[in-house]
Coordinates of C-alpha atoms in Angstrom, one line a residue:
L1 CA 104.4 89.1 106.3
F2 CA 105.5 85.6 105.4
L3 CA 104.3 84.3 108.7
E4 CA 101.0 86.0 108.2
E5 CA 100.6 84.5 104.6
Y6 CA 101.5 81.1 105.8
D7 CA 98.9 81.5 108.6
R8 CA 96.3 82.0 106.0
Y9 CA 96.8 78.5 104.6
M10 CA 97.2 76.6 107.8
D11 CA 93.8 74.9 107.3
L12 CA 94.7 73.8 103.9
A13 CA 98.1 72.5 105.2
K14 CA 96.3 70.4 107.8
S15 CA 93.8 68.8 105.4
G16 CA 94.5 65.5 103.9
K17 CA 94.8 66.7 100.4
L18 CA 98.5 67.4 100.6
S19 CA 101.2 64.9 100.3
Q20 CA 103.5 64.1 103.2
R21 CA 106.5 66.1 101.6
K22 CA 104.5 69.2 101.1
K23 CA 103.1 69.0 104.4
E24 CA 106.5 68.9 106.0
M25 CA 107.5 71.7 103.7
F26 CA 104.9 74.0 104.9
F27 CA 105.4 73.5 108.5
Q28 CA 109.2 73.5 108.4
N29 CA 109.1 76.8 106.5
Y30 CA 106.4 78.1 109.1
Q31 CA 108.5 77.2 112.0
T32 CA 111.4 78.9 110.6
F33 CA 109.5 82.1 110.1
R34 CA 108.1 81.9 113.5
E35 CA 111.1 80.9 115.7
K36 CA 114.4 81.6 113.9
Q37 CA 114.1 85.3 113.0
G38 CA 117.2 86.9 112.0
S39 CA 119.0 83.6 111.3
E40 CA 120.8 82.6 108.2
E41 CA 118.2 79.8 107.9
Q42 CA 115.4 82.3 108.0
R43 CA 117.2 84.3 105.2
S44 CA 117.3 81.4 103.0
C45 CA 113.6 80.5 103.7
L46 CA 112.7 84.1 102.8
C47 CA 114.3 83.3 99.3
H48 CA 112.3 80.2 98.6
G49 CA 109.3 80.4 101.0
L50 CA 107.1 82.0 98.4
K51 CA 107.9 79.6 95.5
D52 CA 107.3 76.7 98.1
L53 CA 103.8 78.2 98.9
C54 CA 103.1 78.2 95.1
G55 CA 103.9 74.5 94.9
I56 CA 101.8 73.6 97.9
L57 CA 98.8 75.5 96.7
E58 CA 99.0 73.9 93.1
E59 CA 99.0 70.6 94.7
Y60 CA 96.0 71.4 96.8
Y61 CA 93.8 73.1 94.0
G62 CA 95.1 71.1 91.1
K63 CA 95.7 74.5 89.2
K64 CA 98.7 76.6 88.5
V65 CA 98.8 79.9 90.9
F66 CA 98.4 83.6 90.1
L67 CA 100.8 85.5 92.2
L68 CA 100.2 89.2 92.9
L69 CA 102.8 91.4 94.6
D70 CA 101.7 95.0 95.6
E71 CA 104.1 97.7 96.2
Y72 CA 107.1 95.2 95.4
D73 CA 109.3 98.2 95.2
T74 CA 108.6 99.8 98.6
P75 CA 111.2 97.9 100.5
F76 CA 113.9 98.8 98.1
M77 CA 112.9 102.5 98.2
Y78 CA 112.6 102.6 101.8
A79 CA 115.9 100.6 102.4
N80 CA 117.8 103.0 100.1
S81 CA 116.4 105.9 102.0
R82 CA 117.7 104.5 105.2
G83 CA 121.2 103.2 103.9
Y84 CA 120.8 99.4 104.0
Y85 CA 119.8 99.0 100.3
G86 CA 122.3 96.3 99.6
Q87 CA 121.1 93.9 102.5
V88 CA 117.5 94.2 101.4
R89 CA 118.4 93.7 97.8
E90 CA 120.1 90.4 98.6
I91 CA 117.2 88.9 100.4
L92 CA 114.3 90.2 98.1
S93 CA 116.0 89.6 94.9
G94 CA 116.7 86.0 96.0
M95 CA 112.8 85.9 96.9
L96 CA 111.7 87.5 93.5
S97 CA 114.1 85.4 91.4
F98 CA 112.9 82.0 93.1
S99 CA 109.3 82.9 92.9
L100 CA 109.3 84.2 89.2
K101 CA 112.1 82.4 87.4
G102 CA 111.7 78.7 87.1
N103 CA 108.7 78.3 89.3
S104 CA 106.8 75.5 87.5
S105 CA 103.8 76.3 89.8
L106 CA 103.3 79.7 88.6
E107 CA 100.5 80.5 85.8
K108 CA 101.1 84.5 85.9
A109 CA 102.4 87.1 88.1
M110 CA 101.5 90.8 88.5
L111 CA 103.7 93.2 90.1
T112 CA 102.8 96.7 91.0
G113 CA 104.8 99.7 92.2
V114 CA 105.9 103.4 91.7
Q115 CA 109.5 102.3 90.6
R116 CA 110.8 99.8 88.2
V117 CA 113.7 97.8 89.7
A118 CA 115.8 97.2 86.5
K119 CA 119.4 98.1 86.8
E120 CA 120.3 95.6 89.6
N121 CA 119.3 92.6 87.4
I122 CA 116.8 91.5 89.8
F123 CA 114.8 90.1 86.9
S124 CA 117.6 89.2 84.7
G125 CA 116.8 85.9 82.5
L126 CA 113.1 86.3 83.1
N127 CA 111.1 86.0 79.8
N128 CA 107.7 87.3 78.7
L129 CA 108.0 90.5 81.2
M130 CA 105.6 93.3 79.9
V131 CA 106.3 96.5 81.9
C132 CA 103.5 99.1 81.7
T133 CA 104.2 102.8 82.9
V134 CA 101.9 105.6 83.3
K135 CA 102.3 106.6 79.7
D136 CA 101.5 103.2 78.2
P137 CA 97.9 102.1 76.8
E138 CA 97.9 98.6 78.1
Y139 CA 95.9 98.2 81.4
K140 CA 95.3 101.9 81.0
D141 CA 91.7 101.8 83.0
C142 CA 93.1 99.5 85.5
F143 CA 95.3 102.2 87.2
G144 CA 92.2 103.8 88.6
F145 CA 88.6 104.4 88.3
T146 CA 86.7 105.7 85.2
E147 CA 83.9 108.2 85.8
K148 CA 81.5 105.7 84.9
E149 CA 82.9 103.4 87.7
V150 CA 82.9 106.2 90.2
R151 CA 79.4 107.2 89.5
E152 CA 78.2 103.5 89.9
L153 CA 80.2 103.0 93.1
L154 CA 78.9 106.1 94.7
D155 CA 75.4 105.2 93.7
Y156 CA 75.8 101.8 95.6
C157 CA 77.3 103.6 98.5
E158 CA 74.3 106.0 98.4
T159 CA 76.6 109.0 98.2
E160 CA 76.3 111.9 95.9
F161 CA 78.6 112.4 92.8
S162 CA 79.1 116.0 92.3
G163 CA 81.6 118.5 90.7
Q164 CA 83.5 118.5 93.8
V165 CA 84.1 114.9 93.9
K166 CA 85.5 115.4 90.3
E167 CA 87.7 118.4 91.3
M168 CA 89.1 116.4 94.3
Y169 CA 89.8 112.9 92.9
D170 CA 89.8 113.3 89.2
G171 CA 92.6 114.4 86.7
Y172 CA 95.0 111.3 86.3
K173 CA 95.8 110.7 82.7
I174 CA 97.0 107.0 81.8
G175 CA 97.6 106.5 78.3
D176 CA 94.6 108.3 77.0
A177 CA 92.3 107.4 79.8
E178 CA 91.0 109.9 82.4
L179 CA 91.1 108.3 85.9
Y180 CA 90.1 109.0 89.4
N181 CA 92.1 108.1 92.4
P182 CA 90.4 104.7 93.4
W183 CA 91.5 104.7 97.1
S184 CA 90.2 108.0 97.8
V185 CA 87.0 107.5 96.0
S186 CA 86.5 104.2 97.8
C187 CA 87.2 106.1 101.2
Y188 CA 84.8 108.9 100.2
G189 CA 82.2 106.5 99.3
A190 CA 82.6 104.7 102.7
R191 CA 82.8 107.6 104.9
K192 CA 80.7 110.3 103.0
K193 CA 83.3 113.0 103.7
L194 CA 85.1 114.9 100.9
E195 CA 88.6 115.2 102.1
S196 CA 92.2 113.9 101.3
Y197 CA 92.6 110.2 102.0
W198 CA 95.9 109.4 99.9
V199 CA 98.4 111.9 101.2
N200 CA 99.6 109.9 104.0
T201 CA 100.4 106.7 102.2
S202 CA 103.8 105.0 101.9
E203 CA 104.7 106.5 98.6
N204 CA 104.2 110.1 100.0
N205 CA 106.6 109.2 103.1
I206 CA 109.2 108.0 100.6
L207 CA 108.9 111.2 98.5
K208 CA 109.4 113.5 101.6
N209 CA 112.8 111.9 102.2
V210 CA 113.9 112.2 98.5
L211 CA 112.8 115.7 98.1
R212 CA 115.3 116.9 100.5
E213 CA 118.0 115.3 98.1
Q214 CA 117.2 117.5 95.3
G215 CA 119.3 120.7 94.1
Q216 CA 118.5 124.1 92.8
P217 CA 117.7 122.9 89.1
F218 CA 114.7 120.7 90.4
F219 CA 113.3 123.6 92.4
Q220 CA 113.5 125.9 89.6
S221 CA 111.0 123.5 87.9
Y222 CA 109.2 123.0 91.1
E223 CA 108.6 126.7 91.5
E224 CA 106.9 126.8 88.0
L225 CA 104.6 123.8 88.9
I226 CA 103.6 125.7 92.1
E227 CA 102.9 128.7 90.3
R228 CA 101.0 127.5 87.4
G229 CA 99.9 124.0 88.1
Q230 CA 102.1 122.5 85.1
V231 CA 105.4 122.4 83.9
T232 CA 107.6 120.9 81.1
V233 CA 110.2 118.6 82.4
N234 CA 112.6 115.6 81.4
A235 CA 111.3 112.4 83.2
D236 CA 112.3 108.9 83.2
V237 CA 109.1 106.9 83.9
A238 CA 110.8 103.7 83.2
G239 CA 113.6 103.9 85.4
A240 CA 114.2 103.7 89.4
Y241 CA 115.2 106.8 91.3
Y242 CA 117.4 104.8 93.8
E243 CA 119.2 103.3 91.0
N244 CA 120.0 106.6 89.2
Q245 CA 119.4 109.4 91.6
N246 CA 119.0 112.6 89.4
E247 CA 116.4 115.3 88.6
K248 CA 115.0 113.4 85.6
A249 CA 114.5 110.2 87.7
F250 CA 112.9 112.0 90.4
W251 CA 110.4 113.7 87.9
G252 CA 109.6 110.0 86.9
L253 CA 109.1 109.1 90.6
L254 CA 106.7 112.0 91.0
L255 CA 104.8 110.8 87.9
N256 CA 104.6 107.2 88.9
A257 CA 103.7 108.1 92.4
G258 CA 100.7 110.3 91.0
M259 CA 101.8 113.6 92.4
V260 CA 101.8 114.9 88.7
T261 CA 100.3 113.4 85.7
I262 CA 101.2 113.6 82.0
E263 CA 99.3 116.3 80.1
E264 CA 101.4 115.9 76.7
E265 CA 104.3 113.8 75.8
I266 CA 106.3 116.3 73.8
R267 CA 109.0 113.6 72.7
E268 CA 110.8 110.6 74.5
D269 CA 111.4 111.5 78.2
L270 CA 110.0 115.2 77.7
Y271 CA 106.7 115.9 79.1
K272 CA 104.3 118.6 80.2
V273 CA 102.9 117.6 83.5
R274 CA 100.2 119.0 85.7
V275 CA 98.9 118.6 89.2
P276 CA 96.0 116.3 88.9
N277 CA 93.5 117.5 91.6
L278 CA 92.9 119.2 94.9
E279 CA 93.8 116.1 96.9
V280 CA 97.3 116.1 95.3
W281 CA 97.8 120.0 95.8
K282 CA 97.1 118.8 99.5
G283 CA 99.9 116.3 99.1
F284 CA 102.1 119.2 97.8
Q285 CA 101.4 121.1 100.8
D286 CA 102.5 118.1 103.1
L287 CA 105.7 117.7 101.0
T288 CA 106.4 121.3 101.4
A289 CA 105.9 121.5 105.2
S290 CA 108.2 118.2 105.3
Y291 CA 110.8 119.6 103.3
L292 CA 111.1 122.8 105.3
Q293 CA 110.6 120.8 108.5
V294 CA 108.1 123.2 109.7
E295 CA 104.7 122.0 111.0
E296 CA 101.9 122.1 108.4
G297 CA 99.5 123.8 110.8
K298 CA 102.1 126.6 111.5
I299 CA 102.3 127.4 107.8
D300 CA 98.4 127.4 107.3
K301 CA 98.3 129.8 110.4
M302 CA 101.0 132.3 109.0
L303 CA 99.2 132.2 105.5
Y304 CA 95.8 132.7 107.0
Y305 CA 96.9 135.8 108.7
L306 CA 98.6 137.1 105.3
Q307 CA 95.4 136.4 103.5
T308 CA 93.1 138.1 105.9
G309 CA 95.3 141.3 106.2
D310 CA 96.4 140.6 109.9
M311 CA 99.8 141.7 109.1
E312 CA 101.1 142.1 112.7
H313 CA 100.5 138.3 113.3
F314 CA 101.6 137.5 109.8
S315 CA 104.8 139.3 110.6
R316 CA 105.2 137.4 114.0
E317 CA 104.6 133.9 112.6
Y318 CA 107.0 134.7 109.5
K319 CA 109.8 135.4 111.8
R320 CA 109.1 132.5 114.0
T321 CA 108.9 130.1 110.9
L322 CA 112.5 131.4 109.8
L323 CA 113.8 130.4 113.1
E324 CA 112.4 127.0 113.0
I325 CA 113.7 126.1 109.4
P326 CA 116.9 123.8 109.9
S327 CA 120.2 125.3 109.0
Y328 CA 120.7 123.1 106.0
H329 CA 118.4 125.2 104.1
D330 CA 120.7 127.8 102.7
L331 CA 119.0 131.3 103.2
V332 CA 121.9 133.1 101.7
D333 CA 120.2 135.6 99.2
E334 CA 117.0 137.1 98.1
N335 CA 116.1 134.2 95.8
S336 CA 116.5 131.6 98.6
Y337 CA 113.8 133.5 100.9
H338 CA 111.7 133.9 97.8
M339 CA 112.0 130.2 96.8
M340 CA 110.9 129.2 100.5
M341 CA 107.9 131.5 100.5
L342 CA 106.9 130.4 97.1
G343 CA 107.0 126.9 98.1
M344 CA 104.6 127.7 101.0
C345 CA 102.3 129.3 98.5
V346 CA 101.0 125.9 97.5
F347 CA 98.7 126.3 100.8
L348 CA 97.0 129.0 98.9
H349 CA 96.1 127.2 95.9
G350 CA 92.5 127.7 94.9
T351 CA 92.3 131.1 96.9
Y352 CA 95.1 132.9 94.9
Q353 CA 96.6 132.8 91.5
V354 CA 100.2 132.8 92.2
K355 CA 102.8 134.7 90.0
S356 CA 106.5 134.6 90.6
N357 CA 109.2 136.9 89.2
R358 CA 107.3 137.7 86.0
E359 CA 107.1 140.9 84.2
S360 CA 104.6 143.2 85.9
G361 CA 104.3 146.9 85.3
R362 CA 107.7 148.5 84.7
G363 CA 109.7 145.7 86.6
R364 CA 109.6 142.1 87.9
G365 CA 107.9 141.5 91.1
D366 CA 109.1 138.6 93.4
I367 CA 105.7 137.1 94.5
L368 CA 102.2 138.4 93.4
L369 CA 99.1 136.9 94.7
Y370 CA 96.0 137.6 92.9
S371 CA 92.9 137.2 94.9
R372 CA 90.3 134.5 93.5
K373 CA 87.9 134.5 96.5
R374 CA 85.7 137.5 97.5
G375 CA 87.0 139.2 100.7
C376 CA 90.6 138.2 100.5
P377 CA 93.1 140.9 99.4
S378 CA 95.5 140.6 96.6
L379 CA 99.0 140.7 97.8
I380 CA 102.6 141.7 96.5
L381 CA 105.5 140.2 98.4
E382 CA 109.2 141.7 97.7
F383 CA 112.2 140.3 99.4
K384 CA 115.3 141.9 100.4
Y385 CA 118.4 140.5 101.8
T386 CA 121.8 142.0 103.3
R387 CA 124.8 140.7 105.0
D388 CA 125.7 144.0 106.5
K389 CA 125.1 143.9 110.2
S390 CA 125.1 147.8 110.3
E391 CA 122.1 147.9 107.9
D392 CA 118.6 148.5 109.4
L393 CA 116.2 145.9 108.2
E394 CA 113.1 148.0 108.8
D395 CA 114.6 150.5 106.5
L396 CA 115.3 147.8 103.8
A397 CA 111.8 146.4 104.1
L398 CA 110.3 150.0 103.6
K399 CA 112.6 150.2 100.4
A400 CA 110.9 147.0 99.1
I401 CA 107.8 148.8 99.5
E402 CA 108.8 151.7 97.7
Q403 CA 110.3 149.4 94.7
I404 CA 106.7 147.9 94.5
K405 CA 105.3 151.3 94.0
E406 CA 108.1 152.7 91.8
K407 CA 107.9 149.7 89.5
N408 CA 104.1 149.5 89.5
Y409 CA 104.1 145.8 90.3
S410 CA 100.3 146.1 91.3
A411 CA 99.3 146.8 87.6
G412 CA 96.4 144.6 86.8
M413 CA 95.3 144.4 90.4
T414 CA 91.9 145.6 91.6
G415 CA 90.2 145.8 95.0
Q416 CA 92.2 145.6 98.1
V417 CA 95.9 145.2 97.7
W418 CA 98.5 144.7 100.3
Y419 CA 102.3 145.6 99.5
V420 CA 104.5 143.5 101.7
G421 CA 108.3 144.3 102.2
L422 CA 110.3 141.5 103.7
A423 CA 113.9 142.2 104.6
H424 CA 116.4 139.6 105.9
R425 CA 119.8 138.9 107.2
G426 CA 120.2 135.0 107.8
K427 CA 117.3 134.3 110.3
E428 CA 116.6 137.9 111.3
A429 CA 113.6 139.5 109.3
A430 CA 111.8 142.8 109.4
V431 CA 108.4 142.8 107.7
K432 CA 106.7 146.2 106.5
W433 CA 103.3 146.5 104.9
E434 CA 101.1 149.1 103.2
K435 CA 97.4 148.7 102.1
Q436 CA 96.0 150.1 99.0
I437 CA 91.9 150.3 98.8
D438 CA 90.2 150.1 95.6
F439 CA 93.2 150.3 93.4
T440 CA 92.6 150.3 89.5
D441 CA 95.0 149.8 86.7
E442 CA 97.2 152.5 85.8

């Protein structure tokens, strides 16, 4: 990257406007970046190379330099997830220190990222530093596009603005501003196709790695988010997850990365957060598949059979999915299978209203799926588990269906309703089902 940046200014360096000292500095740094990769000399040059370039640009243009560093935190996060954070921190902290502190050629600098690097004192001694998070009003409308800007952009691109565009890309709240995802809207304007553009960005790849590190307390809140689209959580929006790896910091990471947005600040570090839009729901599908290490297409296929009432094929795909899930996912009780399936229910967002372990009829159903789409049945999934190798899983699955009936879990459901019993022992499973037609409230 440094070599590419120096390449951009090659013509400038060859001009007659620079002093001999600045020319020699430019070409010496350029040669080091190009020919001495991995050497101590290059490591030193990485630290001062950006500051040197600022000085060269100031001399050429006669003006102090504005320095923009986008995603400055990504190398720190990536290195932390790969186990070499210390080495990267040493180099990059040196680069940032040289570039931002005592740089007489610098007018202003702007750094953007999804995590604040604070604890490691990378910016120690730096004065006049303003930090703006997703909850702050300063620059609130610079984090994304306002609806007015979206309409103007799409009009310029000769692309229609519609409610579908709003549902897909709107919903972010920064300070008191409602914003659209700027990258996705720009891609939509250029390609004229309403689809997810943001979910494969670098932030999402980092989130996939971090999600695997979370414990049961996080997934209890995650369950509520998938079910309701919002949840109240403790979140540290001003810290950095890799400096303080706990649940509070991870929710802060999800907020800053745009996977959830603040609906309400209840008090300091306590927020009601929600999923912003349909594109981000797609992002949660991607995260879930990555966490379970099951191909996204296979989950989609399995749930397609479920919502079309093709229970034979659903049963086959469900059993196959269990076999593919890595052993580090502890499938040790009813709740673990329940949580696994509930995570997959993010794929059903928009088609079903998902309810989990809520009071229903005369008891508590495991997962209840209320159809929102004509032609799709409602479903009740009841999970059973046994360690007893002599117990018949098919009988246990039938008992789950009987429990659905006896406790009237289908109260409030109308139309076609499927009762699905799922019995487990390790990665063995039996699935039984029963269809109810034109069910009415009892």
